C-alpha atoms as a printed R data frame, in Angstrom:
    type eleno elety resid chain resno       x       y       z
1   ATOM     1    CA   MET     A     1   0.000   0.000   0.000
2   ATOM     2    CA   CYS     A     2   1.152   3.532  -0.643
3   ATOM     3    CA   SER     A     3  -0.861   6.250   1.052
4   ATOM     4    CA   ARG     A     4   1.682   9.067   1.267
5   ATOM     5    CA   PHE     A     5   4.536  10.271  -0.895
6   ATOM     6    CA   GLU     A     6   6.830  13.255  -1.277
7   ATOM     7    CA   LEU     A     7   7.609  15.482  -4.250
8   ATOM     8    CA   ASN     A     8  10.144  17.849  -2.775
9   ATOM     9    CA   ILE     A     9  12.307  19.105  -5.637
10  ATOM    10    CA   SER     A    10  12.888  22.375  -7.454
11  ATOM    11    CA   LYS     A    11  10.836  23.170 -10.538
12  ATOM    12    CA   LEU     A    12  14.029  23.392 -12.613
13  ATOM    13    CA   ASP     A    13  15.275  19.958 -11.501
14  ATOM    14    CA   LEU     A    14  11.859  18.453 -12.219
15  ATOM    15    CA   LEU     A    15  11.738  19.929 -15.728
16  ATOM    16    CA   LYS     A    16  15.292  18.726 -16.434
17  ATOM    17    CA   ARG     A    17  14.582  15.210 -15.193
18  ATOM    18    CA   TYR     A    18  11.593  14.764 -17.510
19  ATOM    19    CA   ASP     A    19  12.995  16.872 -20.378
20  ATOM    20    CA   LYS     A    20  10.035  19.262 -20.318
21  ATOM    21    CA   LYS     A    21   9.983  23.016 -20.851
22  ATOM    22    CA   GLN     A    22   6.965  24.046 -18.800
23  ATOM    23    CA   ILE     A    23   4.892  23.220 -15.758
24  ATOM    24    CA   THR     A    24   2.147  25.313 -14.196
25  ATOM    25    CA   LYS     A    25   1.378  25.825 -10.505
26  ATOM    26    CA   PHE     A    26   4.156  23.574  -9.222
27  ATOM    27    CA   ASN     A    27   4.959  23.692  -5.509
28  ATOM    28    CA   PRO     A    28   7.255  21.169  -3.795
29  ATOM    29    CA   ASN     A    29   5.412  19.074  -1.210
30  ATOM    30    CA   LYS     A    30   6.937  17.155   1.712
31  ATOM    31    CA   GLU     A    31   3.885  14.920   2.148
32  ATOM    32    CA   VAL     A    32   1.179  14.293  -0.429
33  ATOM    33    CA   PHE     A    33  -2.126  12.781   0.737
34  ATOM    34    CA   PRO     A    34  -4.909  10.836  -1.027
35  ATOM    35    CA   GLY     A    35  -7.676  13.083  -2.339
36  ATOM    36    CA   GLN     A    36  -5.252  15.859  -3.267
37  ATOM    37    CA   GLN     A    37  -4.524  17.049  -6.778
38  ATOM    38    CA   ILE     A    38  -1.170  15.461  -7.639
39  ATOM    39    CA   LEU     A    39   1.293  16.040 -10.432
40  ATOM    40    CA   THR     A    40   1.274  13.362 -13.132
41  ATOM    41    CA   LEU     A    41   2.892  12.991 -16.528
42  ATOM    42    CA   THR     A    42   1.287  11.587 -19.658
43  ATOM    43    CA   THR     A    43   2.533  13.477 -22.715
44  ATOM    44    CA   ASP     A    44   2.777  16.641 -20.594
45  ATOM    45    CA   PHE     A    45   2.446  17.419 -16.907
46  ATOM    46    CA   ASN     A    46  -1.130  17.361 -15.572
47  ATOM    47    CA   TYR     A    47  -2.815  17.465 -12.193
48  ATOM    48    CA   MET     A    48  -5.116  14.598 -11.265
49  ATOM    49    CA   ARG     A    49  -7.039  13.805  -8.093
50  ATOM    50    CA   TRP     A    50  -5.424  10.926  -6.177
51  ATOM    51    CA   GLY     A    51  -8.077   8.220  -5.828
52  ATOM    52    CA   ILE     A    52 -10.431   6.617  -8.354
53  ATOM    53    CA   ASP     A    53 -14.071   6.665  -7.283
54  ATOM    54    CA   VAL     A    54 -16.248   3.624  -7.885
55  ATOM    55    CA   ASP     A    55 -19.938   3.095  -7.186
56  ATOM    56    CA   PHE     A    56 -19.625   0.081  -4.909
57  ATOM    57    CA   MET     A    57 -16.978   1.470  -2.515
58  ATOM    58    CA   LYS     A    58 -17.241   4.248   0.050
59  ATOM    59    CA   LYS     A    59 -13.531   5.156  -0.240
60  ATOM    60    CA   SER     A    60 -11.623   6.123  -3.362
61  ATOM    61    CA   ILE     A    61  -9.203   3.509  -4.663
62  ATOM    62    CA   ILE     A    62  -5.732   5.008  -4.207
63  ATOM    63    CA   ASN     A    63  -3.763   1.812  -4.983
64  ATOM    64    CA   SER     A    64  -4.342  -0.884  -7.617
65  ATOM    65    CA   ARG     A    65  -2.646  -4.278  -7.495
66  ATOM    66    CA   ILE     A    66  -0.684  -5.016 -10.677
67  ATOM    67    CA   GLU     A    67  -1.212  -8.764 -10.135
68  ATOM    68    CA   LYS     A    68  -5.011  -8.339 -10.459
69  ATOM    69    CA   ILE     A    69  -5.173  -5.931 -13.422
70  ATOM    70    CA   TYR     A    70  -6.147  -8.721 -15.816
71  ATOM    71    CA   SER     A    71  -7.768 -11.241 -13.471
72  ATOM    72    CA   SER     A    72 -10.223  -8.816 -11.843
73  ATOM    73    CA   LYS     A    73 -10.653  -6.792 -15.048
74  ATOM    74    CA   PHE     A    74 -11.782  -3.838 -12.931
75  ATOM    75    CA   PHE     A    75  -8.845  -1.618 -14.002
76  ATOM    76    CA   LYS     A    76  -7.965  -3.498 -17.202
77  ATOM    77    CA   GLU     A    77  -9.194  -0.759 -19.547
78  ATOM    78    CA   ASP     A    78  -7.423   1.955 -17.532
79  ATOM    79    CA   PHE     A    79  -4.166  -0.022 -17.635
80  ATOM    80    CA   GLU     A    80  -4.435  -0.698 -21.357
81  ATOM    81    CA   ASN     A    81  -5.356   2.872 -22.353
82  ATOM    82    CA   ARG     A    82  -4.607   5.360 -19.559
83  ATOM    83    CA   ARG     A    83  -1.186   4.971 -17.972
84  ATOM    84    CA   CYS     A    84   0.731   7.837 -16.365
85  ATOM    85    CA   LEU     A    85   3.858   8.589 -14.370
86  ATOM    86    CA   ILE     A    86   3.660  10.003 -10.859
87  ATOM    87    CA   PRO     A    87   6.888  11.876 -10.044
88  ATOM    88    CA   ALA     A    88   8.103  11.425  -6.451
89  ATOM    89    CA   THR     A    89  11.220  12.042  -4.388
90  ATOM    90    CA   ALA     A    90  10.224   9.472  -1.729
91  ATOM    91    CA   PHE     A    91   7.237   7.578  -0.385
92  ATOM    92    CA   PHE     A    92   6.272   6.717   3.162
93  ATOM    93    CA   GLU     A    93   5.344   3.443   4.748
94  ATOM    94    CA   TRP     A    94   4.428   2.392   8.257
95  ATOM    95    CA   SER     A    95   5.627  -0.784   9.918
96  ATOM    96    CA   LYS     A    96   2.749  -3.145  10.681
97  ATOM    97    CA   ILE     A    97   4.550  -4.269  13.852
98  ATOM    98    CA   ASN     A    98   5.549  -1.079  15.679
99  ATOM    99    CA   LYS     A    99   3.861   1.644  13.545
100 ATOM   100    CA   ASP     A   100   7.216   3.358  12.864
101 ATOM   101    CA   LYS     A   101   7.126   5.660   9.848
102 ATOM   102    CA   TYR     A   102   9.740   5.125   7.116
103 ATOM   103    CA   ARG     A   103  10.829   7.417   4.297
104 ATOM   104    CA   ILE     A   104  11.776   5.349   1.248
105 ATOM   105    CA   SER     A   105  13.732   6.706  -1.710
106 ATOM   106    CA   VAL     A   106  15.685   5.484  -4.728
107 ATOM   107    CA   PRO     A   107  19.473   5.701  -4.287
108 ATOM   108    CA   ASN     A   108  21.173   8.298  -6.512
109 ATOM   109    CA   GLN     A   109  17.901   9.640  -7.942
110 ATOM   110    CA   LYS     A   110  16.543  13.025  -6.896
111 ATOM   111    CA   VAL     A   111  13.175  12.106  -8.392
112 ATOM   112    CA   PHE     A   112  11.718   8.850  -9.687
113 ATOM   113    CA   SER     A   113   8.497   7.727 -11.372
114 ATOM   114    CA   ILE     A   114   5.755   5.657  -9.793
115 ATOM   115    CA   ALA     A   115   3.484   3.775 -12.230
116 ATOM   116    CA   GLY     A   116  -0.083   5.075 -12.281
117 ATOM   117    CA   ILE     A   117  -3.355   4.516 -14.095
118 ATOM   118    CA   TYR     A   118  -6.123   7.067 -14.438
119 ATOM   119    CA   ARG     A   119  -9.774   7.490 -15.308
120 ATOM   120    CA   GLU     A   120 -11.556  10.562 -16.654
121 ATOM   121    CA   TYR     A   121 -14.869  11.696 -15.201
122 ATOM   122    CA   LYS     A   122 -16.933  14.109 -17.313
123 ATOM   123    CA   SER     A   123 -19.808  16.360 -16.408
124 ATOM   124    CA   GLN     A   124 -21.568  19.091 -18.377
125 ATOM   125    CA   GLU     A   125 -19.300  21.732 -16.836
126 ATOM   126    CA   ASN     A   126 -15.885  20.058 -16.883
127 ATOM   127    CA   SER     A   127 -13.837  16.883 -16.788
128 ATOM   128    CA   ILE     A   128 -11.424  15.701 -14.131
129 ATOM   129    CA   CYS     A   129  -8.994  12.803 -14.081
130 ATOM   130    CA   HIS     A   130  -8.551  10.558 -11.047
131 ATOM   131    CA   VAL     A   131  -5.383   8.498 -10.594
132 ATOM   132    CA   SER     A   132  -4.439   5.320  -8.732
133 ATOM   133    CA   ILE     A   133  -0.915   4.109  -7.904
134 ATOM   134    CA   LEU     A   134   0.020   0.636  -9.116
135 ATOM   135    CA   THR     A   135   1.422  -1.570  -6.361
136 ATOM   136    CA   THR     A   136   3.206  -4.898  -6.224
137 ATOM   137    CA   GLU     A   137   4.364  -7.379  -3.618
138 ATOM   138    CA   SER     A   138   7.167  -5.897  -1.512
139 ATOM   139    CA   LYS     A   139  10.723  -6.855  -2.371
140 ATOM   140    CA   GLY     A   140  14.086  -6.188  -0.754
141 ATOM   141    CA   VAL     A   141  14.317  -3.861   2.223
142 ATOM   142    CA   ILE     A   142  10.612  -2.905   2.217
143 ATOM   143    CA   SER     A   143   9.465  -6.494   2.729
144 ATOM   144    CA   LYS     A   144  10.723  -6.176   6.316
145 ATOM   145    CA   ILE     A   145   8.040  -3.587   7.137
146 ATOM   146    CA   HIS     A   146   5.165  -4.030   4.670
147 ATOM   147    CA   THR     A   147   3.707  -6.550   2.223
148 ATOM   148    CA   ARG     A   148   3.021  -4.048  -0.608
149 ATOM   149    CA   MET     A   149   4.950  -1.273  -2.341
150 ATOM   150    CA   PRO     A   150   4.397   1.114  -5.273
151 ATOM   151    CA   ILE     A   151   5.822   0.125  -8.647
152 ATOM   152    CA   ILE     A   152   8.841   2.305  -9.332
153 ATOM   153    CA   LEU     A   153   9.722   2.446 -13.013
154 ATOM   154    CA   PRO     A   154  13.285   2.242 -14.317
155 ATOM   155    CA   GLN     A   155  13.948   5.523 -16.132
156 ATOM   156    CA   GLN     A   156  14.684   3.727 -19.411
157 ATOM   157    CA   PHE     A   157  11.240   2.023 -19.254
158 ATOM   158    CA   GLU     A   158   9.160   5.172 -18.626
159 ATOM   159    CA   GLN     A   159   8.341   5.961 -22.270
160 ATOM   160    CA   THR     A   160   7.438   2.332 -22.989
161 ATOM   161    CA   TYR     A   161   5.167   2.343 -19.954
162 ATOM   162    CA   LEU     A   162   3.476   5.550 -21.129
163 ATOM   163    CA   HIS     A   163   3.204   4.923 -24.848
164 ATOM   164    CA   GLY     A   164   3.919   1.227 -25.470
165 ATOM   165    CA   GLU     A   165   1.282  -0.483 -27.576
166 ATOM   166    CA   ASN     A   166   1.499  -3.937 -25.996
167 ATOM   167    CA   PRO     A   167  -0.041  -3.721 -22.499
168 ATOM   168    CA   LYS     A   168   0.453  -7.469 -21.840
169 ATOM   169    CA   GLU     A   169   4.221  -7.090 -22.348
170 ATOM   170    CA   ILE     A   170   4.252  -3.978 -20.151
171 ATOM   171    CA   HIS     A   171   2.340  -5.918 -17.493
172 ATOM   172    CA   GLU     A   172   4.841  -8.798 -17.612
173 ATOM   173    CA   ASN     A   173   7.740  -6.353 -17.328
174 ATOM   174    CA   LEU     A   174   6.195  -4.684 -14.259
175 ATOM   175    CA   LEU     A   175   5.763  -8.047 -12.525
176 ATOM   176    CA   LYS     A   176   9.511  -8.733 -12.917
177 ATOM   177    CA   ASN     A   177  10.797  -5.211 -12.262
178 ATOM   178    CA   PHE     A   178  12.691  -4.422  -9.067
179 ATOM   179    CA   ILE     A   179  14.674  -1.326  -8.038
180 ATOM   180    CA   ASP     A   180  16.827  -1.159  -4.894
181 ATOM   181    CA   LEU     A   181  15.586   1.338  -2.324
182 ATOM   182    CA   ASP     A   182  16.914   3.288   0.653
183 ATOM   183    CA   MET     A   183  14.865   3.322   3.837
184 ATOM   184    CA   GLU     A   184  15.101   5.857   6.653
185 ATOM   185    CA   ASN     A   185  13.261   5.365   9.952
186 ATOM   186    CA   LEU     A   186  11.761   8.718  10.904
187 ATOM   187    CA   SER     A   187  11.687   9.787  14.541
188 ATOM   188    CA   ASP     A   188   8.541   9.619  16.677
189 ATOM   189    CA   SER     A   189   8.226  13.395  16.442
190 ATOM   190    CA   GLN     A   190   7.671  13.034  12.682
191 ATOM   191    CA   LEU     A   191   5.190  10.176  12.955
192 ATOM   192    CA   THR     A   192   1.878  10.612  11.153
193 ATOM   193    CA   PHE     A   193  -0.915   8.113  11.650
194 ATOM   194    CA   LEU     A   194  -3.172   6.997   8.820
């Protein structure tokens, strides 16, 4: 599960990292929460609301399991047609045992991309996109504190993830993908409860 992340980087560094010339209304954020408008990247930067709303659930779906994309078919169309990147400088996880809060980042990367899927909701007045983070079974250092983790894309795979025309191959690649992570245990004074 991923219910908090950080995007704490300068606008210039963000634009350089994604080779873009422009971004509107960008403010670094030390802790991003579900329900907020978050920065995403499709062809260009966009803001989407974190959490996909569905009729049969009271809460928005903020995480989607990559293993169930095709078996449950609930997010199959989103995965096949509406993939996005979610830039982050870290994400947070809480230990199930002692509730300690951990800040998790990618070594030697100021910013990295989390795999996302989105859905567009239209009304007569406007349209808004809602996004969900793709998660996988925890690997490496994170498996010591939690069973799930967001899918972090290798930089060289980002364009294939966004624009690749074979979603089954992309799916298979995501199931095998693993990036080493750094984990920092935050002090009790920084602890935030879900």
